[in-house]
Short mmCIF file of C-alpha atoms in Angstrom, two decimals:
data_model
loop_
_atom_site.label_atom_id
_atom_site.label_comp_id
_atom_site.label_asym_id
_atom_site.label_seq_id
_atom_site.Cartn_x
_atom_site.Cartn_y
_atom_site.Cartn_z
CA UNK B 1 -31.16 19.39 -19.76
CA UNK B 2 -30.19 15.89 -19.33
CA UNK B 3 -32.91 14.28 -22.09
CA UNK B 4 -30.91 17.23 -24.35
CA UNK B 5 -27.75 15.56 -23.41
CA UNK B 6 -29.23 11.98 -23.99
CA UNK B 7 -30.43 12.71 -27.47
CA UNK B 8 -34.13 12.13 -25.57
CA UNK B 9 -35.47 15.49 -25.92
CA UNK B 10 -37.53 15.82 -28.82
CA UNK B 11 -38.83 11.57 -27.26
CA UNK B 12 -39.44 13.05 -23.80
CA UNK B 13 -41.30 16.37 -25.53
CA UNK B 14 -43.72 14.58 -27.46
CA UNK B 15 -45.13 12.67 -24.19
CA UNK B 16 -45.26 15.24 -22.39
CA UNK B 17 -47.47 17.59 -25.04
CA UNK B 18 -48.74 13.57 -25.78
CA UNK B 19 -53.10 13.14 -25.10
CA UNK B 20 -53.71 11.48 -21.54
CA UNK B 21 -55.56 7.88 -22.71
CA UNK B 22 -51.51 6.79 -24.58
CA UNK B 23 -49.83 8.73 -21.97
CA UNK B 24 -48.04 4.88 -20.29
CA UNK B 25 -47.69 3.55 -23.66
CA UNK B 26 -45.39 6.72 -25.22
CA UNK B 27 -43.28 6.80 -21.41
CA UNK B 28 -42.36 2.66 -21.61
CA UNK B 29 -41.25 3.37 -25.42
CA UNK B 30 -38.74 6.17 -24.27
CA UNK B 31 -37.64 4.23 -21.47
CA UNK B 32 -36.15 1.60 -25.05
CA UNK B 33 -34.31 3.88 -27.62
CA UNK B 34 -34.33 2.77 -30.83
CA UNK B 35 -30.49 3.02 -31.14
CA UNK B 36 -28.92 2.20 -28.24
CA UNK B 37 -25.65 0.61 -26.28
CA UNK B 38 -25.41 -2.64 -26.56
CA UNK B 39 -25.26 -4.59 -23.13
CA UNK B 40 -24.13 -7.67 -22.06
CA UNK B 41 -25.13 -9.99 -19.59
CA UNK B 42 -22.16 -11.41 -17.12
CA UNK B 43 -22.70 -13.11 -13.58
CA UNK B 44 -20.94 -11.14 -10.69
CA UNK B 45 -18.12 -13.96 -10.14
CA UNK B 46 -17.11 -11.61 -13.55
CA UNK B 47 -16.48 -8.29 -11.74
CA UNK B 48 -12.90 -9.53 -10.42
CA UNK B 49 -11.53 -10.57 -13.82
CA UNK B 50 -12.93 -7.41 -14.46
CA UNK B 51 -11.11 -5.81 -12.26
CA UNK B 52 -7.54 -7.82 -12.97
CA UNK B 53 -7.94 -7.07 -16.23
CA UNK B 54 -7.98 -3.53 -15.71
CA UNK B 55 -5.14 -3.92 -13.31
CA UNK B 56 -2.12 -5.16 -15.52
CA UNK B 57 -3.08 -2.04 -17.23
CA UNK B 58 -2.09 0.46 -14.74
CA UNK B 59 0.81 2.12 -14.65
CA UNK B 60 2.70 3.00 -12.59
CA UNK B 61 4.57 6.38 -11.72
CA UNK B 62 9.15 6.68 -11.51
CA UNK B 63 9.77 5.59 -7.68
CA UNK B 64 12.28 4.01 -8.12
CA UNK B 65 14.62 5.64 -11.31
CA UNK B 66 13.70 9.08 -9.36
CA UNK B 67 14.59 8.56 -5.80
CA UNK B 68 17.94 11.09 -5.54
CA UNK B 69 21.67 9.19 -5.04
CA UNK B 70 22.21 9.65 -1.32
CA UNK B 71 24.94 8.32 0.71
CA UNK B 72 21.86 6.15 3.17
CA UNK B 73 20.22 4.18 0.29
CA UNK B 74 23.62 3.75 -1.87
CA UNK B 75 25.52 3.10 0.89
CA UNK B 76 23.02 0.05 2.24
CA UNK B 77 22.36 -1.81 -1.50
CA UNK B 78 26.59 -1.27 -2.29
CA UNK B 79 26.56 -3.45 0.85
CA UNK B 80 23.93 -6.22 0.01
CA UNK B 81 26.20 -5.74 -4.08
CA UNK B 82 29.40 -6.73 -2.85
CA UNK B 83 28.55 -8.89 -0.13
CA UNK B 84 26.12 -10.75 -3.34
CA UNK B 85 29.12 -10.76 -5.32
CA UNK B 86 31.89 -12.05 -2.98
CA UNK B 87 29.55 -14.93 -2.01
CA UNK B 88 28.85 -15.56 -5.10
CA UNK B 89 32.59 -15.90 -6.26
CA UNK B 90 32.53 -17.86 -3.28
CA UNK B 91 29.97 -20.49 -3.70
CA UNK B 92 30.71 -20.64 -7.20
CA UNK B 93 34.37 -22.31 -5.97
CA UNK B 94 33.08 -24.15 -3.75
CA UNK B 95 30.79 -25.95 -6.79
CA UNK B 96 33.47 -25.51 -9.04
CA UNK B 97 35.90 -27.47 -7.08
CA UNK B 98 33.08 -30.37 -6.01
CA UNK B 99 32.59 -31.23 -9.53
CA UNK B 100 35.73 -31.18 -10.80
CA UNK B 101 38.43 -31.10 -7.91
CA UNK B 102 41.29 -31.96 -10.31
CA UNK B 103 40.83 -28.71 -12.84
CA UNK B 104 40.40 -25.83 -9.67
CA UNK B 105 42.25 -27.15 -7.43
CA UNK B 106 45.39 -25.15 -5.54
CA UNK B 107 47.80 -25.96 -7.90
CA UNK B 108 46.39 -24.82 -11.14
CA UNK B 109 44.61 -21.68 -9.72
CA UNK B 110 48.09 -20.25 -8.45
CA UNK B 111 49.81 -21.77 -11.76
CA UNK B 112 47.01 -19.56 -13.26
CA UNK B 113 46.94 -16.46 -11.85
CA UNK B 114 50.94 -16.34 -12.15
CA UNK B 115 50.68 -16.50 -15.58
CA UNK B 116 48.48 -13.14 -15.54
CA UNK B 117 50.11 -10.02 -16.77
CA UNK B 118 50.48 -7.26 -14.11
CA UNK B 119 48.27 -5.25 -14.66
CA UNK B 120 45.86 -7.94 -15.24
CA UNK B 121 46.86 -9.23 -11.78
CA UNK B 122 47.00 -5.47 -9.85
CA UNK B 123 43.45 -4.71 -11.71
CA UNK B 124 42.13 -8.35 -10.23
CA UNK B 125 43.71 -7.41 -6.79
CA UNK B 126 41.45 -3.84 -6.88
CA UNK B 127 37.97 -6.04 -7.92
CA UNK B 128 38.70 -7.59 -5.41
CA UNK B 129 40.09 -6.15 -2.53
CA UNK B 130 37.29 -2.90 -3.21
CA UNK B 131 34.60 -4.71 -2.65
CA UNK B 132 35.91 -6.87 0.03
CA UNK B 133 36.76 -3.90 2.07
CA UNK B 134 33.83 -2.11 1.79
CA UNK B 135 31.10 -4.88 2.51
CA UNK B 136 33.47 -5.12 6.08
CA UNK B 137 34.19 -1.41 7.04
CA UNK B 138 29.83 -1.01 6.37
CA UNK B 139 29.37 -4.30 8.27
CA UNK B 140 30.89 -2.61 11.38
CA UNK B 141 28.50 0.14 10.70
CA UNK B 142 25.44 -1.60 10.41
CA UNK B 143 26.44 -3.97 13.67
CA UNK B 144 27.07 -0.23 15.52
CA UNK B 145 23.83 0.43 14.55
CA UNK B 146 22.76 -2.08 15.55
CA UNK B 147 23.53 -1.41 19.10
CA UNK B 148 22.11 1.88 18.97
CA UNK B 149 24.93 4.16 17.82
CA UNK B 150 25.42 6.80 14.63
CA UNK B 151 20.98 6.29 14.40
CA UNK B 152 20.61 10.14 13.69
CA UNK B 153 21.15 11.35 10.50
CA UNK B 154 24.30 13.61 11.48
CA UNK B 155 25.51 10.17 12.97
CA UNK B 156 24.94 8.16 9.93
CA UNK B 157 26.08 10.44 7.06
CA UNK B 158 29.09 10.52 9.44
CA UNK B 159 30.44 6.83 9.80
CA UNK B 160 29.61 6.74 6.17
CA UNK B 161 32.22 8.72 4.65
CA UNK B 162 34.66 7.41 7.33
CA UNK B 163 33.07 3.99 6.19
CA UNK B 164 34.38 5.10 2.54
CA UNK B 165 37.76 6.66 3.52
CA UNK B 166 38.47 3.40 5.29
CA UNK B 167 37.43 1.66 2.54
CA UNK B 168 39.77 3.55 -0.28
CA UNK B 169 42.79 3.20 2.88
CA UNK B 170 42.60 -0.95 3.12
CA UNK B 171 42.40 -1.02 -0.20
CA UNK B 172 45.02 0.59 -0.95
CA UNK B 173 46.77 -1.42 1.37
CA UNK B 174 45.63 -4.50 0.56
CA UNK B 175 46.72 -3.90 -3.70
CA UNK B 176 50.53 -2.72 -3.02
CA UNK B 177 50.89 -7.19 -0.21
CA UNK E 1 -65.34 12.89 -4.10
CA UNK E 2 -61.66 11.38 -4.65
CA UNK E 3 -61.98 8.06 -5.84
CA UNK E 4 -64.13 8.64 -8.53
CA UNK E 5 -62.02 11.65 -9.58
CA UNK E 6 -58.91 9.11 -10.13
CA UNK E 7 -61.05 6.77 -12.10
CA UNK E 8 -62.37 9.62 -14.76
CA UNK E 9 -58.78 10.50 -15.25
CA UNK E 10 -56.29 7.85 -15.21
CA UNK E 11 -56.78 4.46 -14.55
CA UNK E 12 -58.73 2.46 -17.42
CA UNK E 13 -62.11 1.81 -17.65
CA UNK E 14 -62.65 -1.91 -15.61
CA UNK E 15 -61.93 -0.50 -12.28
CA UNK E 16 -64.69 2.18 -13.14
CA UNK E 17 -67.92 0.53 -12.45
CA UNK E 18 -69.17 0.21 -8.76
CA UNK E 19 -67.61 -3.15 -7.73
CA UNK E 20 -64.08 -2.14 -9.60
CA UNK E 21 -64.41 1.25 -7.26
CA UNK E 22 -64.40 -1.45 -3.96
CA UNK E 23 -62.00 -3.43 -4.94
CA UNK E 24 -59.15 -0.55 -5.21
CA UNK E 25 -60.13 1.23 -1.64
CA UNK E 26 -60.35 -2.38 0.34
CA UNK E 27 -57.39 -2.78 -1.90
CA UNK E 28 -56.26 0.88 -0.66
CA UNK E 29 -56.13 0.05 2.69
CA UNK E 30 -54.96 -3.84 3.48
CA UNK E 31 -52.26 -2.20 -0.05
CA UNK E 32 -50.00 -1.45 3.19
CA UNK E 33 -49.93 -4.03 5.49
CA UNK E 34 -49.18 -6.57 2.07
CA UNK E 35 -46.64 -4.03 1.31
CA UNK E 36 -45.01 -4.41 4.60
CA UNK E 37 -45.36 -8.17 5.03
CA UNK E 38 -43.09 -8.50 2.37
CA UNK E 39 -40.70 -5.67 2.95
CA UNK E 40 -39.92 -7.53 6.48
CA UNK E 41 -40.00 -10.94 4.85
CA UNK E 42 -37.37 -9.07 2.57
CA UNK E 43 -35.10 -7.58 5.26
CA UNK E 44 -35.23 -11.25 7.00
CA UNK E 45 -34.22 -12.65 3.96
CA UNK E 46 -30.90 -11.06 3.32
CA UNK E 47 -29.79 -10.68 7.00
CA UNK E 48 -29.62 -15.21 6.80
CA UNK E 49 -27.69 -14.66 3.37
CA UNK E 50 -24.39 -12.07 4.37
CA UNK E 51 -24.46 -14.32 7.97
CA UNK E 52 -23.04 -17.43 5.64
CA UNK E 53 -20.92 -16.07 2.96
CA UNK E 54 -19.03 -13.01 4.30
CA UNK E 55 -17.72 -11.70 7.20
CA UNK E 56 -19.42 -8.43 8.36
CA UNK E 57 -18.25 -5.14 9.15
CA UNK E 58 -18.55 -2.48 9.03
CA UNK E 59 -18.15 -1.29 5.58
CA UNK E 60 -19.52 -3.69 4.24
CA UNK E 61 -18.85 -7.57 3.81
CA UNK E 62 -15.55 -8.83 3.52
CA UNK E 63 -15.35 -12.02 1.46
CA UNK E 64 -11.60 -14.20 1.29
CA UNK E 65 -9.64 -15.17 -1.40
CA UNK E 66 -9.45 -11.68 -3.83
CA UNK E 67 -7.21 -9.05 -4.95
CA UNK E 68 -8.32 -7.13 -2.59
CA UNK E 69 -7.64 -8.92 0.78
CA UNK E 70 -5.92 -7.54 3.66
CA UNK E 71 -2.46 -8.39 3.15
CA UNK E 72 -1.63 -12.03 5.54
CA UNK E 73 1.12 -11.17 8.19
CA UNK E 74 3.62 -14.40 9.13
CA UNK E 75 2.31 -16.25 12.21
CA UNK E 76 5.14 -14.15 14.78
CA UNK E 77 7.58 -17.18 16.41
CA UNK E 78 11.07 -15.77 18.11
CA UNK E 79 13.41 -18.60 15.77
CA UNK E 80 12.42 -16.62 12.46
CA UNK E 81 12.89 -13.18 14.13
CA UNK E 82 14.30 -12.03 17.55
CA UNK E 83 16.04 -15.36 17.44
CA UNK E 84 17.61 -15.30 13.75
CA UNK E 85 18.34 -11.70 13.67
CA UNK E 86 20.36 -11.70 17.55
CA UNK E 87 22.51 -15.09 15.80
CA UNK E 88 22.38 -13.31 12.24
CA UNK E 89 24.89 -10.41 14.04
CA UNK E 90 26.77 -12.05 16.01
CA UNK E 91 27.59 -14.26 13.59
CA UNK E 92 28.43 -11.17 11.65
CA UNK E 93 30.76 -9.42 14.91
CA UNK E 94 32.51 -13.44 15.44
CA UNK E 95 33.76 -13.17 11.02
CA UNK E 96 35.60 -10.16 12.23
CA UNK E 97 38.33 -11.73 14.43
CA UNK E 98 38.08 -14.76 12.69
CA UNK E 99 39.37 -12.81 9.69
CA UNK E 100 41.99 -11.25 11.00
CA UNK E 101 42.97 -14.48 13.06
CA UNK E 102 43.58 -16.23 9.45
CA UNK E 103 44.11 -12.73 8.07
CA UNK E 104 47.09 -12.87 10.34
CA UNK E 105 48.72 -16.46 10.50
CA UNK E 106 48.79 -19.63 8.45
CA UNK E 107 45.89 -21.86 6.99
CA UNK E 108 47.80 -24.16 7.40
CA UNK E 109 48.80 -24.01 11.08
CA UNK E 110 45.34 -24.01 12.51
CA UNK E 111 43.14 -26.20 10.44
CA UNK E 112 40.23 -25.88 13.11
CA UNK E 113 40.26 -22.11 12.34
CA UNK E 114 40.35 -22.40 8.78
CA UNK E 115 37.02 -24.72 9.11
CA UNK E 116 35.40 -22.55 11.36
CA UNK E 117 35.90 -19.13 9.15
CA UNK E 118 34.51 -21.68 5.95
CA UNK E 119 31.42 -22.63 7.61
CA UNK E 120 31.11 -19.29 8.78
CA UNK E 121 31.60 -17.48 5.72
CA UNK E 122 29.21 -20.05 3.73
CA UNK E 123 26.77 -18.92 7.05
CA UNK E 124 26.81 -15.54 6.38
CA UNK E 125 26.68 -15.97 2.51
CA UNK E 126 23.75 -17.99 3.10
CA UNK E 127 21.74 -15.37 4.97
CA UNK E 128 22.69 -12.93 3.11
CA UNK E 129 21.45 -14.43 0.11
CA UNK E 130 18.18 -15.61 1.94
CA UNK E 131 17.40 -11.95 3.30
CA UNK E 132 17.85 -11.74 -1.42
CA UNK E 133 15.09 -13.98 -2.11
CA UNK E 134 13.13 -12.83 1.09
CA UNK E 135 12.89 -9.37 -0.03
CA UNK E 136 12.28 -9.36 -3.67
CA UNK E 137 10.97 -12.24 -4.49
CA UNK E 138 8.78 -13.01 -1.84
CA UNK E 139 6.56 -15.76 -1.82
CA UNK E 140 3.12 -13.57 -1.39
CA UNK E 141 3.82 -11.89 -4.72
CA UNK E 142 5.43 -14.77 -5.98
CA UNK E 143 4.11 -17.96 -4.91
CA UNK E 144 5.15 -20.57 -7.52
CA UNK E 145 9.25 -18.63 -8.23
CA UNK E 146 9.45 -17.79 -4.38
CA UNK E 147 9.67 -21.04 -3.18
CA UNK E 148 11.83 -22.54 -6.00
CA UNK E 149 14.29 -20.20 -5.26
CA UNK E 150 14.38 -20.22 -0.85
CA UNK E 151 14.36 -24.34 -2.05
CA UNK E 152 17.21 -23.47 -4.77
CA UNK E 153 19.14 -21.75 -2.34
CA UNK E 154 19.65 -24.35 0.31
CA UNK E 155 20.06 -27.22 -1.92
CA UNK E 156 23.30 -25.23 -3.14
CA UNK E 157 24.50 -23.91 0.10
CA UNK E 158 24.49 -28.24 1.27
CA UNK E 159 26.94 -28.42 -2.05
CA UNK E 160 29.01 -25.51 -1.11
CA UNK E 161 29.42 -26.73 2.53
CA UNK E 162 30.82 -30.39 1.17
CA UNK E 163 32.84 -28.72 -1.23
CA UNK E 164 34.49 -26.69 1.26
CA UNK E 165 35.19 -29.30 4.36
CA UNK E 166 36.31 -31.35 0.74
CA UNK E 167 38.98 -28.25 -0.63
CA UNK E 168 39.89 -28.08 3.01
CA UNK E 169 40.72 -31.83 4.04
CA UNK E 170 42.10 -32.75 0.18
CA UNK E 171 43.41 -28.98 -0.63
CA UNK E 172 45.51 -26.98 1.14
CA UNK E 173 42.47 -25.15 3.06
CA UNK E 174 40.58 -21.18 1.98
CA UNK E 175 42.85 -18.68 3.46
CA UNK E 176 46.09 -20.26 2.06
CA UNK E 177 44.79 -20.09 -1.66
CA UNK E 178 43.42 -16.75 -0.68
CA UNK E 179 47.35 -15.82 0.83
CA UNK E 180 48.55 -18.21 -2.21
CA UNK E 181 46.95 -16.80 -5.11
CA UNK E 182 47.32 -12.94 -3.87
CA UNK E 183 51.04 -13.00 -4.08
CA UNK E 184 51.29 -14.55 -7.17
#
């Protein structure tokens, strides 16, 4: 019985078997329990603050960290990352030349690079050529999607592997140049 | 008599007299009318309040300006929509023959090609960065940082354009620089 669970069992029993004349007063007294919960009065507008506070504490299930690595989305984010890195290099160099043209002019840069050891030069070439060629071939793949080609799963995977192969070949070709 | 039985069991002594019983009898007849009047006036009152503050749709009123607002979609415009998309693809496609040509020839022989390539590269980079800002720091979710990043990017692009122009005019140019550094 619910009245027993909330601890008002004895009180309601007293009311049920109480004399008829004093029944109303006893009913009123059971509605206001002696050991009760503290309540505070809030305006209706406080509901949004409480909701926002709850939402801040809510956890979110893993999504990005558990998605299986696939050629589709890995190729896509790699295209964005390589493009962003190459563009950051272009922006950085241009702004540096604008701010300090004497330090960053072509003669100084060529001189600096020529003075580096060979293995550093080869590593630097790989680091520059690989993102450029991947962005180039994957960009062509993206443009072919925009024209309606390779839009099936098989087509996307075939084009993806072709782009990766072309990236490897052209990186080697560029580095050896 | 039902009314007398009622009097004896529960109600206080006030209504036990004959006048009290008369009051009760008349009240029970008039009570229904009073109740109808009160309820109808209450319902009228609620209707007036609902139409003035919130928009009513089936399921409850929608109060604008809270976190429960539905997503507001951007105003449809061809300039920011299909024209922007087409321009981006055409620009990317034009970069392919331009890069190949600049690779085959040298930057000093064809400075116009070099300048066009530099401009197209900067525009292509700007559109790419702008897509990243829109994707990751949209102003709907980041009302302060989103616009700040957008305008920082635009300022940076203007600076880069000036820098590329200066480099191509006062120095050897982008394609020549890459060729020299690559074979250094």
